[in-house]
Short mmCIF file of C-alpha atoms in Angstrom, two decimals:
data_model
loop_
_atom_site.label_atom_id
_atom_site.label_comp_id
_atom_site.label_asym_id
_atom_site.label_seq_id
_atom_site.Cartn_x
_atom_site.Cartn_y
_atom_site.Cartn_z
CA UNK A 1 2.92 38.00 133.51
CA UNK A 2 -0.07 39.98 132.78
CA UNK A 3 1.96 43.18 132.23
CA UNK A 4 4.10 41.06 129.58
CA UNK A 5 0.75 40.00 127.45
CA UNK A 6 -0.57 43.19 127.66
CA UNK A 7 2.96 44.75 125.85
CA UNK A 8 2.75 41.61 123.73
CA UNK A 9 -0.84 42.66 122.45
CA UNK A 10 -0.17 45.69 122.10
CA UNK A 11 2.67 45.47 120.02
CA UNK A 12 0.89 42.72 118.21
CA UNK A 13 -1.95 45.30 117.74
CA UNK A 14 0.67 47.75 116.35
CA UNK A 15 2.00 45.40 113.93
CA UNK A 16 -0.91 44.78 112.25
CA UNK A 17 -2.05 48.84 112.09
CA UNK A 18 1.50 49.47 110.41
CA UNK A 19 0.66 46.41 108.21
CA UNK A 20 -2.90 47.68 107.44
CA UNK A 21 -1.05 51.41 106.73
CA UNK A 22 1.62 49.85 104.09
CA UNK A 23 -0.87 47.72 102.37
CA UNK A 24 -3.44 51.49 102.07
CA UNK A 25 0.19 53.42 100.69
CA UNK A 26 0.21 50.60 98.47
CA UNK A 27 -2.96 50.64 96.93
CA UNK A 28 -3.04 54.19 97.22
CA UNK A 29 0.41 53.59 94.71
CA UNK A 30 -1.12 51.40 92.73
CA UNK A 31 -4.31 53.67 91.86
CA UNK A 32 -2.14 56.23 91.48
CA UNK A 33 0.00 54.97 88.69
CA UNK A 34 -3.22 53.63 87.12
CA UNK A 35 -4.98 57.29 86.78
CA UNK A 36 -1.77 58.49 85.09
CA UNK A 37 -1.22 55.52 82.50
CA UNK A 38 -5.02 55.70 82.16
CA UNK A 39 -4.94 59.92 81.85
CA UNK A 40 -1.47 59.36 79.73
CA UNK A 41 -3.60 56.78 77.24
CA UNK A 42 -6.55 59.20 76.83
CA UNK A 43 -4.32 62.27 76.14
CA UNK A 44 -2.86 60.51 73.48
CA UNK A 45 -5.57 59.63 72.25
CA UNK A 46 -7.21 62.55 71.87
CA UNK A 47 -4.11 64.55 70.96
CA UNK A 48 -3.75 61.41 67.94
CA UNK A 49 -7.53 61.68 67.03
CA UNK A 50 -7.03 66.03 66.76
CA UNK A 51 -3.81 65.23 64.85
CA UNK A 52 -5.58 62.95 62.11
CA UNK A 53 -8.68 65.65 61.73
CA UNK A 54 -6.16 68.17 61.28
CA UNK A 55 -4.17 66.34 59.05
CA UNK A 56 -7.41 65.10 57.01
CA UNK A 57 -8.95 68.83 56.71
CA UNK A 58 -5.31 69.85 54.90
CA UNK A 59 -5.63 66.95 53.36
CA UNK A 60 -8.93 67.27 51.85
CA UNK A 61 -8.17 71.23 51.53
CA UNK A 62 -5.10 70.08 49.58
CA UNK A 63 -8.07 67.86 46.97
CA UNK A 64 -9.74 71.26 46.17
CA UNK A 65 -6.66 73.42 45.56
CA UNK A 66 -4.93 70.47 43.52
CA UNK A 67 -6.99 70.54 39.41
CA UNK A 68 -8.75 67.61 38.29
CA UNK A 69 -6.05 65.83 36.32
CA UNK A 70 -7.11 66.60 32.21
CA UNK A 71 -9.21 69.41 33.18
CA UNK A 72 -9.10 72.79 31.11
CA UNK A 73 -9.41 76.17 32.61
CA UNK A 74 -9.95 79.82 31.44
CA UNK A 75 -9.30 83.18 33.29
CA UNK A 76 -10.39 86.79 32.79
CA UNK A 77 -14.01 85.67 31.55
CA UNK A 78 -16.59 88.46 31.50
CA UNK A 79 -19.74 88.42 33.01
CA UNK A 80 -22.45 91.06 31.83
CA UNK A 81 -25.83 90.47 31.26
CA UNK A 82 -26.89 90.68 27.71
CA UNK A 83 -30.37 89.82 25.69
CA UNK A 84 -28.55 88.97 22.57
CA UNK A 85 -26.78 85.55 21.56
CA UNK A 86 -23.19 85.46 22.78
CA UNK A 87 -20.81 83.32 20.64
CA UNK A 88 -18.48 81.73 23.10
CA UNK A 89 -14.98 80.21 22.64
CA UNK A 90 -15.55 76.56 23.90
CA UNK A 91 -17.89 74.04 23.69
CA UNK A 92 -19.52 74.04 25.79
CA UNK A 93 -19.08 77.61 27.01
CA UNK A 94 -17.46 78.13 30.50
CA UNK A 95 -18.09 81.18 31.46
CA UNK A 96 -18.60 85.07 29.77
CA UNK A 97 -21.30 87.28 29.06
CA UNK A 98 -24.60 85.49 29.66
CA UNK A 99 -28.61 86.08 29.62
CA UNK A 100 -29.93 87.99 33.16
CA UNK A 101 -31.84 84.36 33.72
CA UNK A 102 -30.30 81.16 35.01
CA UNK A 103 -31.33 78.17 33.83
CA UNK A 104 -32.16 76.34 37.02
CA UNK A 105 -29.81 74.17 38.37
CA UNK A 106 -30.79 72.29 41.60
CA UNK A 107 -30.19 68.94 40.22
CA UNK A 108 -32.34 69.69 37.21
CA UNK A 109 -32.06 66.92 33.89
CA UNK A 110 -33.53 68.04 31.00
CA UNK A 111 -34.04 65.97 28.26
CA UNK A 112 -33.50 68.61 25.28
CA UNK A 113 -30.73 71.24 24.36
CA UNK A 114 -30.63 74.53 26.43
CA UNK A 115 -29.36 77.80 25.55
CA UNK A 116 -26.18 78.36 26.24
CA UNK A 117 -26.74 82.21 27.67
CA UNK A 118 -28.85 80.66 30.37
CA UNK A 119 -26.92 77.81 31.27
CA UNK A 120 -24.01 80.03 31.45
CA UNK A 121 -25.62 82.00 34.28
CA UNK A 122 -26.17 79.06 36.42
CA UNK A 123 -22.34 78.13 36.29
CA UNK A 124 -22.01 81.55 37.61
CA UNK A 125 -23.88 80.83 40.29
CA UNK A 126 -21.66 78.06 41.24
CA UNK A 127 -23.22 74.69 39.30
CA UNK A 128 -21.84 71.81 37.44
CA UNK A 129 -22.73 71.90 34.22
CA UNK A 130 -23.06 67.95 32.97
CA UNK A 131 -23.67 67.59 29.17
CA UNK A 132 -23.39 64.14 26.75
CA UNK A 133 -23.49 63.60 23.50
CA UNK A 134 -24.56 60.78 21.07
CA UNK A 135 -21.30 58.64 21.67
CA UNK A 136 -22.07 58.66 25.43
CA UNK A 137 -23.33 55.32 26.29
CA UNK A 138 -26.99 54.85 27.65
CA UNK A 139 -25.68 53.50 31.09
CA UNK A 140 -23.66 56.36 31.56
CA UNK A 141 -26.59 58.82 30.70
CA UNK A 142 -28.88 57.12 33.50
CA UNK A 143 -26.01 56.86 35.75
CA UNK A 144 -25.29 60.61 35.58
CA UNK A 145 -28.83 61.57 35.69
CA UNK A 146 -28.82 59.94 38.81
CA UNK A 147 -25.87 61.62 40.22
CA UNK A 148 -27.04 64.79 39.11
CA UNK A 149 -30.87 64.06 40.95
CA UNK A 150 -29.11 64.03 43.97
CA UNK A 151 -26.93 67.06 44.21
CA UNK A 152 -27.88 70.57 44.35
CA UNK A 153 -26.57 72.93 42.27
CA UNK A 154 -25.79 70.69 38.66
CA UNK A 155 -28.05 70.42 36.11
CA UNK A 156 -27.56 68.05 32.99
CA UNK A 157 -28.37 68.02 29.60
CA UNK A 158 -27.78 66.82 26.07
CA UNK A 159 -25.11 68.98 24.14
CA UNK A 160 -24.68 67.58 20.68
CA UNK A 161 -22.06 69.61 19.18
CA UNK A 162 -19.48 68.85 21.73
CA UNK A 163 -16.43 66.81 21.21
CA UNK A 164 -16.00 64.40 24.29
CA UNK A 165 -18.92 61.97 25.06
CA UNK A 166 -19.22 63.18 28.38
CA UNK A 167 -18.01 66.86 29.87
CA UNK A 168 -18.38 68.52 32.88
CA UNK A 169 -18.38 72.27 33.15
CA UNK A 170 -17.86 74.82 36.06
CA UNK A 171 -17.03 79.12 35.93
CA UNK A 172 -13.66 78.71 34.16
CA UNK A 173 -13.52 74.93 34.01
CA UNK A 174 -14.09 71.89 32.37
CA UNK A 175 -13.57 67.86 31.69
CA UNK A 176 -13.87 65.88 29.30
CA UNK A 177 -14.61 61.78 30.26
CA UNK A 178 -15.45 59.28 27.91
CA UNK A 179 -17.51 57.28 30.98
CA UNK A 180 -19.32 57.84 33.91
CA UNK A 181 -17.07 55.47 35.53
CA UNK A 182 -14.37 58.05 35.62
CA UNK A 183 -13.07 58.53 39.00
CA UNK A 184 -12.47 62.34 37.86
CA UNK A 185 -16.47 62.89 37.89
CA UNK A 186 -17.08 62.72 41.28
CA UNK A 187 -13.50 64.72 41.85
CA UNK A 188 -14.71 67.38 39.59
CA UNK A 189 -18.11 67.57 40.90
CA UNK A 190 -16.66 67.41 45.04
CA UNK A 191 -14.24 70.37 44.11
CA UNK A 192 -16.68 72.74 41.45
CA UNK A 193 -20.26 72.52 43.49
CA UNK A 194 -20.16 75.88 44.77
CA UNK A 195 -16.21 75.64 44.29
CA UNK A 196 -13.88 78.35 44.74
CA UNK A 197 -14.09 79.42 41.11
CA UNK A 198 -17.93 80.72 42.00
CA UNK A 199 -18.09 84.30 40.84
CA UNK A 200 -21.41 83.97 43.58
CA UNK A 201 -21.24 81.86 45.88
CA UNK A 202 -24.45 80.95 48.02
CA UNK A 203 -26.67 82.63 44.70
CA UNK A 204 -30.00 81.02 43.82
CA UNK A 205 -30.06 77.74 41.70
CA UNK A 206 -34.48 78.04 41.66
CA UNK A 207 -36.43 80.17 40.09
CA UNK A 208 -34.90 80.63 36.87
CA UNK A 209 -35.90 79.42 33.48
CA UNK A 210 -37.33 75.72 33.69
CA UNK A 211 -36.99 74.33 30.12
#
């Protein structure tokens, strides 16, 4: 009798070990399959998340290769330095021969005319040029100013003789806007800040000519 509840026990014993072992393979399973979904779900992630910055760098890339729908543009334009008057083909001038000072152009508004020769300069240097004339409405003129204040390498000013109430001028380009409102300002201005088009890129927009 003993002998027989000693094999029962034992076998008992044994039962419950193999038990104990099959429930351990299953949660061994179980963690298993959960540190591959989980490591599945963060690869996808990440390879998602690398696949939507690449595709919003071409995208954005894409912006500054694509012109500013109604902008104007000009090629070949010369760029000595002269102490005389140039007499440029547009108004206001894009590019060409211009005086050996900029005008300065780290978000500078002036309230009066410049010269052209100087201004000229600093869109060489890779500025916005932002100019308004008498049909430009008053909002838009603070509005601008504003803009302008807060971005380095623009400078604004008055330009009566021009025909569009509001134009904005890089090296070789140029739109005209009738509001500040535009959506096209703030395209022209994201693509022609120290654009492509700058004949000197990274070049000085301080200590130039000041009025």
């Amino acid at each position: 009798m003993g002998s027989a509840n000693s094999r029962t026990k034992a076998a008992d014993r044994r039962a419950r070990i193999e038990e104990q072992r099959r429930a351990e393979r299953a949660r061994e399973r179980r963690n298993r399959i959960i540190t591959i979904v989980a490591s599945t779900a963060i690869l996808v992630g990440l390879l998602g998340g690398g696949w939507y910055l690449v595709d919003a760098a071409n995208e954005k890339e894409q912006v500054k290769a694509t012109p500013v729908s109604g902008e104007k543009t000009w090629s070949k334009l010369t760029r000595n330095h002269v102490d005389k008057d140039v007499t440029y083909p547009m108004t206001p001038p894009v590019g060409g021969d211009h005086d050996p000072v900029w005008q300065n152009c780290n978000g500078d508004v002036y309230t009066g005319e410049l010269r052209d020769e100087n201004a000229v300069h600093s869109l060489e240097h890779g500025a916005v040029w932002v100019t308004y004339n008498d049909k430009a409405a008053d909002a838009d003129v603070e509005a601008l100013a504003a803009k302008v204040d807060r971005t380095p390498y623009t400078l604004m000013s008055p330009y009566k003789a021009q025909s569009s109430p509001i134009s904005l001028t890089a090296w070789g380009h140029q739109l005209n806007v009738t509001k500040e409102s535009d959506a096209r300002v703030a395209e022209f201005l994201e693509k022609y800040v120290q654009g492509a088009q700058t004949p000197e890129p990274g070049a000085t927009c301080t200590g130039g000519k000041s009025s």
